[in-house]
mmCIF file of C-alpha atoms and ligand atoms in Angstrom:
data_model
loop_
_atom_site.group_PDB
_atom_site.id
_atom_site.type_symbol
_atom_site.label_atom_id
_atom_site.label_comp_id
_atom_site.label_asym_id
_atom_site.label_seq_id
_atom_site.Cartn_x
_atom_site.Cartn_y
_atom_site.Cartn_z
ATOM 1 C CA MET A 1 71.064 32.682 52.261
ATOM 2 C CA GLN A 2 69.069 29.881 53.919
ATOM 3 C CA LEU A 3 70.649 26.486 53.169
ATOM 4 C CA GLN A 4 68.295 23.549 52.640
ATOM 5 C CA THR A 5 68.519 20.714 55.164
ATOM 6 C CA VAL A 6 69.592 17.319 53.926
ATOM 7 C CA GLN A 7 66.847 14.668 54.245
ATOM 8 C CA VAL A 8 67.714 10.958 54.271
ATOM 9 C CA LYS A 9 65.023 8.377 53.484
ATOM 10 C CA PRO A 10 65.766 4.622 53.278
ATOM 11 C CA LEU A 11 64.153 3.142 50.160
ATOM 12 C CA SER A 12 64.095 -0.507 51.175
ATOM 13 C CA GLU A 13 62.507 -2.116 54.218
ATOM 14 C CA SER A 14 65.868 -3.333 55.480
ATOM 15 C CA GLY A 15 67.320 0.192 55.369
ATOM 16 C CA PHE A 16 69.643 -0.664 52.476
ATOM 17 C CA PHE A 17 69.829 2.139 49.857
ATOM 18 C CA ALA A 18 68.705 5.611 50.909
ATOM 19 C CA GLU A 19 67.512 8.663 49.017
ATOM 20 C CA ILE A 20 68.980 12.060 49.849
ATOM 21 C CA THR A 21 67.122 15.229 49.015
ATOM 22 C CA GLY A 22 67.891 18.850 49.859
ATOM 23 C CA ALA A 23 71.617 18.496 49.115
ATOM 24 C CA ASP A 24 73.680 20.500 46.658
ATOM 25 C CA LEU A 25 77.026 18.792 46.151
ATOM 26 C CA ARG A 26 78.503 21.982 44.709
ATOM 27 C CA ARG A 27 78.556 23.285 48.308
ATOM 28 C CA ILE A 28 81.931 21.679 48.794
ATOM 29 C CA ASP A 29 82.726 23.476 52.069
ATOM 30 C CA ASP A 30 79.385 22.739 53.740
ATOM 31 C CA GLU A 31 80.620 20.501 56.571
ATOM 32 C CA ALA A 32 77.165 19.665 57.952
ATOM 33 C CA GLN A 33 76.040 18.492 54.521
ATOM 34 C CA PHE A 34 79.220 16.461 54.010
ATOM 35 C CA GLU A 35 78.912 14.768 57.419
ATOM 36 C CA ALA A 36 75.234 13.910 56.783
ATOM 37 C CA ILE A 37 76.071 12.364 53.414
ATOM 38 C CA LYS A 38 79.062 10.443 54.751
ATOM 39 C CA ALA A 39 76.998 9.055 57.641
ATOM 40 C CA ALA A 40 74.192 8.031 55.261
ATOM 41 C CA HIS A 41 76.664 6.326 52.922
ATOM 42 C CA LEU A 42 78.089 4.258 55.782
ATOM 43 C CA ALA A 43 74.695 3.465 57.297
ATOM 44 C CA HIS A 44 72.832 2.524 54.094
ATOM 45 C CA GLY A 45 75.540 1.132 51.781
ATOM 46 C CA VAL A 46 74.206 2.987 48.735
ATOM 47 C CA ILE A 47 72.713 6.474 48.520
ATOM 48 C CA VAL A 48 71.124 8.406 45.693
ATOM 49 C CA VAL A 49 71.535 12.171 45.928
ATOM 50 C CA ARG A 50 68.717 13.635 43.829
ATOM 51 C CA ASP A 51 68.563 16.693 41.558
ATOM 52 C CA GLN A 52 72.258 17.495 41.122
ATOM 53 C CA LYS A 53 73.721 19.854 38.519
ATOM 54 C CA LEU A 54 77.425 19.100 38.511
ATOM 55 C CA THR A 55 80.252 20.012 36.197
ATOM 56 C CA PRO A 56 83.049 17.421 35.936
ATOM 57 C CA LYS A 57 85.193 19.645 38.149
ATOM 58 C CA GLU A 58 82.483 19.803 40.829
ATOM 59 C CA GLN A 59 81.909 16.039 40.775
ATOM 60 C CA ILE A 60 85.646 15.472 41.167
ATOM 61 C CA ALA A 61 85.908 17.987 44.034
ATOM 62 C CA PHE A 62 83.016 16.367 45.947
ATOM 63 C CA SER A 63 84.313 12.826 45.332
ATOM 64 C CA LYS A 64 87.801 13.750 46.563
ATOM 65 C CA ARG A 65 86.399 14.560 49.985
ATOM 66 C CA PHE A 66 86.166 10.770 50.496
ATOM 67 C CA GLY A 67 89.767 10.028 49.506
ATOM 68 C CA PRO A 68 92.141 10.002 46.540
ATOM 69 C CA LEU A 69 90.496 9.128 43.226
ATOM 70 C CA ALA A 70 91.470 6.169 41.075
ATOM 71 C CA ILE A 71 92.202 6.618 37.359
ATOM 72 C CA HIS A 72 90.588 3.765 35.439
ATOM 73 C CA VAL A 73 92.817 1.575 33.284
ATOM 74 C CA LEU A 74 90.564 2.143 30.231
ATOM 75 C CA GLU A 75 92.139 5.485 29.296
ATOM 76 C CA GLU A 76 90.164 5.897 26.051
ATOM 77 C CA GLN A 77 86.927 5.992 28.043
ATOM 78 C CA LEU A 78 88.091 8.800 30.352
ATOM 79 C CA LEU A 79 86.681 12.302 29.906
ATOM 80 C CA ASP A 80 89.033 14.627 27.990
ATOM 81 C CA GLY A 81 90.853 16.875 30.452
ATOM 82 C CA TYR A 82 89.372 15.021 33.475
ATOM 83 C CA PRO A 83 91.065 11.613 33.793
ATOM 84 C CA GLU A 84 89.323 11.046 37.145
ATOM 85 C CA ILE A 85 86.033 10.647 35.233
ATOM 86 C CA LEU A 86 85.217 7.342 33.542
ATOM 87 C CA GLN A 87 82.442 7.807 31.005
ATOM 88 C CA VAL A 88 79.723 5.164 31.080
ATOM 89 C CA SER A 89 78.016 6.004 27.850
ATOM 90 C CA ASN A 90 76.758 4.848 24.464
ATOM 91 C CA LYS A 91 77.297 8.287 22.894
ATOM 92 C CA THR A 92 79.641 8.263 19.926
ATOM 93 C CA LYS A 93 82.144 10.734 18.515
ATOM 94 C CA ASP A 94 84.011 10.191 15.229
ATOM 95 C CA GLY A 95 82.461 6.710 14.988
ATOM 96 C CA ARG A 96 83.655 5.559 18.429
ATOM 97 C CA TYR A 97 81.966 5.257 21.788
ATOM 98 C CA VAL A 98 83.084 8.097 24.082
ATOM 99 C CA GLY A 99 82.766 5.809 27.099
ATOM 100 C CA LEU A 100 81.967 2.267 28.124
ATOM 101 C CA PRO A 101 78.560 1.389 26.629
ATOM 102 C CA ASP A 102 78.287 -1.899 28.506
ATOM 103 C CA ALA A 103 79.968 -1.238 31.866
ATOM 104 C CA GLY A 104 79.118 -3.598 34.678
ATOM 105 C CA ARG A 105 76.612 -5.912 32.978
ATOM 106 C CA PHE A 106 77.075 -8.565 35.666
ATOM 107 C CA TRP A 107 77.251 -8.598 39.459
ATOM 108 C CA HIS A 108 80.572 -7.130 40.575
ATOM 109 C CA THR A 109 82.272 -4.688 42.884
ATOM 110 C CA ASP A 110 84.541 -2.037 41.393
ATOM 111 C CA GLN A 111 88.243 -2.654 40.814
ATOM 112 C CA SER A 112 88.189 -5.906 42.804
ATOM 113 C CA TYR A 113 91.090 -7.023 40.570
ATOM 114 C CA GLU A 114 93.388 -4.400 42.105
ATOM 115 C CA GLU A 115 95.443 -4.608 45.265
ATOM 116 C CA ARG A 116 93.405 -1.748 46.732
ATOM 117 C CA PRO A 117 89.914 -2.055 45.251
ATOM 118 C CA ALA A 118 87.589 0.937 45.137
ATOM 119 C CA LEU A 119 86.137 2.222 48.407
ATOM 120 C CA GLY A 120 83.215 3.796 46.636
ATOM 121 C CA SER A 121 81.994 4.864 43.211
ATOM 122 C CA LEU A 122 79.921 7.933 42.363
ATOM 123 C CA LEU A 123 77.861 7.608 39.185
ATOM 124 C CA TYR A 124 76.163 10.777 37.959
ATOM 125 C CA ALA A 125 73.296 10.528 35.458
ATOM 126 C CA LEU A 126 73.497 13.191 32.744
ATOM 127 C CA GLU A 127 71.145 11.430 30.291
ATOM 128 C CA ILE A 128 68.986 8.382 30.829
ATOM 129 C CA PRO A 129 66.921 6.318 28.367
ATOM 130 C CA ALA A 130 63.549 7.981 27.693
ATOM 131 C CA ASP A 131 61.678 4.722 28.357
ATOM 132 C CA GLY A 132 63.147 4.550 31.875
ATOM 133 C CA SER A 133 65.238 1.421 31.224
ATOM 134 C CA GLY A 134 68.897 0.903 32.158
ATOM 135 C CA ASP A 135 68.365 0.382 35.891
ATOM 136 C CA THR A 136 71.239 -0.521 38.187
ATOM 137 C CA TRP A 137 70.712 -3.285 40.730
ATOM 138 C CA PHE A 138 72.501 -3.283 44.063
ATOM 139 C CA CYS A 139 73.030 -6.175 46.477
ATOM 140 C CA ASP A 140 73.553 -5.709 50.217
ATOM 141 C CA MET A 141 76.521 -8.012 50.869
ATOM 142 C CA ALA A 142 76.598 -7.391 54.626
ATOM 143 C CA ALA A 143 72.997 -8.578 54.933
ATOM 144 C CA ALA A 144 73.781 -11.499 52.625
ATOM 145 C CA TYR A 145 76.715 -12.498 54.846
ATOM 146 C CA LYS A 146 74.647 -12.187 58.014
ATOM 147 C CA ALA A 147 71.992 -14.516 56.562
ATOM 148 C CA LEU A 148 74.462 -17.325 55.782
ATOM 149 C CA SER A 149 74.246 -20.497 57.863
ATOM 150 C CA PRO A 150 76.781 -20.812 60.708
ATOM 151 C CA ALA A 151 78.315 -23.782 58.819
ATOM 152 C CA MET A 152 78.852 -21.677 55.682
ATOM 153 C CA LYS A 153 80.342 -18.825 57.731
ATOM 154 C CA THR A 154 82.822 -21.285 59.241
ATOM 155 C CA ARG A 155 83.607 -22.726 55.806
ATOM 156 C CA LEU A 156 84.361 -19.285 54.339
ATOM 157 C CA ASP A 157 86.639 -18.314 57.197
ATOM 158 C CA GLY A 158 90.127 -17.747 55.748
ATOM 159 C CA LEU A 159 89.148 -18.498 52.123
ATOM 160 C CA ARG A 160 90.332 -16.086 49.436
ATOM 161 C CA GLY A 161 89.148 -15.424 45.899
ATOM 162 C CA MET A 162 91.338 -14.575 42.911
ATOM 163 C CA HIS A 163 90.112 -11.492 40.990
ATOM 164 C CA ILE A 164 91.437 -10.828 37.455
ATOM 165 C CA TYR A 165 90.278 -8.244 34.900
ATOM 166 C CA ASN A 166 90.684 -10.119 31.639
ATOM 167 C CA HIS A 167 87.260 -9.937 30.079
ATOM 168 C CA SER A 168 86.224 -8.182 26.871
ATOM 169 C CA HIS A 169 83.722 -5.410 26.352
ATOM 170 C CA GLU A 170 81.162 -5.226 23.528
ATOM 171 C CA GLU A 171 83.454 -3.184 21.283
ATOM 172 C CA PHE A 172 86.998 -3.863 22.435
ATOM 173 C CA SER A 173 89.343 -5.889 24.622
ATOM 174 C CA LEU A 174 92.086 -4.683 26.907
ATOM 175 C CA SER A 175 95.373 -4.020 25.144
ATOM 176 C CA ASP A 176 98.400 -6.144 26.116
ATOM 177 C CA ASP A 177 99.796 -3.095 27.878
ATOM 178 C CA GLN A 178 96.597 -2.593 29.914
ATOM 179 C CA SER A 179 96.426 -6.294 30.819
ATOM 180 C CA GLY A 180 100.111 -6.208 31.750
ATOM 181 C CA HIS A 181 99.309 -3.680 34.498
ATOM 182 C CA LEU A 182 96.598 -5.897 35.927
ATOM 183 C CA PRO A 183 98.038 -9.172 37.203
ATOM 184 C CA GLY A 184 95.040 -9.786 39.512
ATOM 185 C CA TYR A 185 94.885 -10.073 43.299
ATOM 186 C CA ASP A 186 93.426 -12.443 45.815
ATOM 187 C CA HIS A 187 91.135 -11.030 48.505
ATOM 188 C CA PRO A 188 89.183 -12.631 51.356
ATOM 189 C CA LEU A 189 85.716 -13.951 50.443
ATOM 190 C CA VAL A 190 84.488 -12.268 53.607
ATOM 191 C CA ARG A 191 85.840 -8.820 54.387
ATOM 192 C CA THR A 192 85.456 -6.606 57.416
ATOM 193 C CA HIS A 193 84.465 -3.013 56.750
ATOM 194 C CA LEU A 194 87.120 -0.856 58.375
ATOM 195 C CA GLU A 195 84.714 1.975 59.236
ATOM 196 C CA THR A 196 81.569 0.108 60.349
ATOM 197 C CA GLY A 197 83.210 -3.116 61.553
ATOM 198 C CA ARG A 198 80.532 -5.129 59.695
ATOM 199 C CA LYS A 199 81.457 -8.286 57.793
ATOM 200 C CA ALA A 200 80.327 -8.666 54.181
ATOM 201 C CA LEU A 201 80.676 -11.231 51.415
ATOM 202 C CA TYR A 202 83.210 -10.018 48.869
ATOM 203 C CA LEU A 203 82.535 -11.538 45.437
ATOM 204 C CA GLY A 204 83.320 -10.286 41.942
ATOM 205 C CA GLY A 205 81.150 -12.001 39.332
ATOM 206 C CA LYS A 206 83.069 -12.720 36.109
ATOM 207 C CA LEU A 207 86.179 -11.088 37.579
ATOM 208 C CA LEU A 208 86.368 -13.506 40.521
ATOM 209 C CA LYS A 209 87.964 -16.457 38.785
ATOM 210 C CA TYR A 210 88.380 -19.056 41.535
ATOM 211 C CA VAL A 211 88.707 -19.710 45.244
ATOM 212 C CA VAL A 212 92.382 -20.076 46.100
ATOM 213 C CA GLY A 213 93.412 -23.602 47.148
ATOM 214 C CA LEU A 214 90.212 -25.396 46.043
ATOM 215 C CA GLU A 215 89.838 -27.817 43.125
ATOM 216 C CA GLU A 216 88.116 -26.177 40.148
ATOM 217 C CA ALA A 217 84.838 -28.074 40.606
ATOM 218 C CA GLU A 218 84.694 -27.300 44.332
ATOM 219 C CA SER A 219 85.514 -23.650 43.739
ATOM 220 C CA ASP A 220 82.840 -23.333 41.020
ATOM 221 C CA ALA A 221 80.244 -25.038 43.210
ATOM 222 C CA LEU A 222 81.007 -22.834 46.221
ATOM 223 C CA LEU A 223 80.838 -19.617 44.186
ATOM 224 C CA ALA A 224 77.595 -20.744 42.497
ATOM 225 C CA GLU A 225 76.091 -21.418 45.936
ATOM 226 C CA LEU A 226 77.125 -17.968 47.183
ATOM 227 C CA TYR A 227 75.736 -16.153 44.111
ATOM 228 C CA ALA A 228 72.467 -18.111 44.419
ATOM 229 C CA HIS A 229 72.283 -17.066 48.083
ATOM 230 C CA CYS A 230 72.770 -13.378 47.141
ATOM 231 C CA ASP A 231 70.148 -13.541 44.380
ATOM 232 C CA ASP A 232 67.337 -12.823 46.802
ATOM 233 C CA ASP A 233 64.960 -9.861 46.855
ATOM 234 C CA ALA A 234 65.674 -9.471 50.563
ATOM 235 C CA PHE A 235 69.151 -8.155 49.668
ATOM 236 C CA ILE A 236 68.570 -6.460 46.291
ATOM 237 C CA TYR A 237 67.467 -2.919 45.510
ATOM 238 C CA ARG A 238 66.737 -2.015 41.860
ATOM 239 C CA HIS A 239 67.500 1.612 41.165
ATOM 240 C CA LYS A 240 65.483 3.396 38.477
ATOM 241 C CA TRP A 241 67.472 6.438 37.404
ATOM 242 C CA HIS A 242 66.334 10.040 37.113
ATOM 243 C CA GLN A 243 68.430 12.623 35.334
ATOM 244 C CA GLY A 244 70.500 14.464 37.968
ATOM 245 C CA ASP A 245 70.823 11.448 40.282
ATOM 246 C CA LEU A 246 74.231 10.881 41.772
ATOM 247 C CA VAL A 247 74.411 7.360 43.163
ATOM 248 C CA PHE A 248 77.260 6.679 45.581
ATOM 249 C CA TRP A 249 77.820 3.027 46.502
ATOM 250 C CA ASP A 250 80.164 1.466 49.015
ATOM 251 C CA ASN A 251 82.095 -1.235 47.166
ATOM 252 C CA ARG A 252 83.240 -2.752 50.467
ATOM 253 C CA CYS A 253 79.786 -4.083 51.294
ATOM 254 C CA THR A 254 77.734 -4.085 48.066
ATOM 255 C CA MET A 255 77.720 -5.526 44.536
ATOM 256 C CA HIS A 256 76.009 -3.904 41.555
ATOM 257 C CA PHE A 257 74.760 -4.961 38.124
ATOM 258 C CA ALA A 258 73.913 -2.569 35.227
ATOM 259 C CA GLN A 259 70.821 -3.661 33.297
ATOM 260 C CA PRO A 260 70.720 -3.526 29.500
ATOM 261 C CA TYR A 261 68.673 -0.989 27.535
ATOM 262 C CA ASP A 262 67.932 -0.393 23.856
ATOM 263 C CA SER A 263 71.140 1.423 22.920
ATOM 264 C CA GLN A 264 70.067 1.786 19.271
ATOM 265 C CA ARG A 265 67.138 3.977 20.356
ATOM 266 C CA TYR A 266 68.210 5.618 23.581
ATOM 267 C CA THR A 267 71.180 7.447 25.054
ATOM 268 C CA ARG A 268 72.478 6.652 28.516
ATOM 269 C CA HIS A 269 75.307 8.970 29.489
ATOM 270 C CA MET A 270 76.940 8.976 32.924
ATOM 271 C CA HIS A 271 80.098 10.180 34.623
ATOM 272 C CA ARG A 272 81.771 7.947 37.214
ATOM 273 C CA THR A 273 84.383 8.909 39.792
ATOM 274 C CA THR A 274 85.985 6.215 41.907
ATOM 275 C CA VAL A 275 87.470 6.632 45.384
ATOM 276 C CA MET A 276 90.461 4.420 46.155
ATOM 277 C CA GLY A 277 90.091 2.024 49.071
ATOM 278 C CA ASP A 278 92.192 -0.135 51.363
ATOM 279 C CA ARG A 279 93.415 -3.657 50.916
ATOM 280 C CA PRO A 280 90.471 -5.855 52.012
ATOM 281 C CA VAL A 281 90.913 -7.665 55.345
HETATM 282 C C1 LIG B 1 79.391 0.436 36.692
HETATM 283 O O1 LIG B 1 79.444 -0.753 36.972
HETATM 284 O O2 LIG B 1 80.220 1.243 37.100
HETATM 285 C C2 LIG B 1 78.282 0.962 35.793
HETATM 286 C C3 LIG B 1 76.950 0.822 36.419
HETATM 287 C C4 LIG B 1 75.854 1.337 35.525
HETATM 288 O O3 LIG B 1 76.109 1.803 34.410
HETATM 289 O O4 LIG B 1 74.701 1.277 35.930
#
C-alpha cells in the first residue's frame, strides 16, 4: 500500500502554527510520519493535523509517543475507561456535563500549577458548533519574549511566578480533596525550551497569581504589562476548528485561550490528552 506523504504548511507569516495534511495518526509505527510531526511541533509551536478518525485508544497511543500522559485532577470529566482523556464538552448525560464545558476561557498554559507542567496537549475535535464558533487562540510566547525590550528582558531575569489552580468552573468548583493535591508551584517567568533552546515568556493567566518577591501592586503592574505586550496580532493565531482536527500545542512556548460559543444551541465535543513535561528552567 502506498502511504501518503506528510505535508507541513505554516499558517501564519511568522511560521507560528502549521497545518499538517496527509497524516494518519493511527499509523502508530510509521517512524517517518512520527519524525515529521515531531519536527513540525518543535519548529512551529502548534500544529493542526487535519482529517483524523481516532478512537480514544488510538489518540492515547499516538500521544504516548511524546512521553507519559498526565491524568487530569478533574476525574469526573475524564472519559469512562480512558482516564488519560479529559473531555472538553458541553454534552450532558443524566443531567450533568460529561466534560468541561468552559475549559480554558482565558490565556493560560496547561497544568502550569503543577511541579512538572504539561509538555504538550493534543485536542481532538469530534463535534464542533455548526456556526463555526468556538475558536481557540494561540500566542507564540517565544516570539513575544524575543520582542521585549532589552530592559524588560533584564528585569525578568530570575523572576518567578506563583501558579495556583483555585478557580471555579461554570458548573462546579474543585473539591477540598482536589485542591489539597494542588498546592501550586512557582516557575520562572522566562523559561528555556529544553529541546529547541529558545527562551519564551511563561505566564498563566488567572492561574498565575503573583510574581514572587514583589509587592502586590508591582506584581500586578508587571503582569498586566506582559499580557498587554502578548496581546498583539503579530504573536496570535486564531484557530477555526474543523471536525477531525487534532491540534497539538507546545505548552513550553505557547499560551492558548478557548473562545465562547452558544452552548444552548450548539455542541462542542473534544477529547484532550496531555503529555507530561519537565520542571521549567
Ligand atoms: C483547553 O484549554 O484545554 C481547551 C481549549 C479549547 O477548548 O479550545
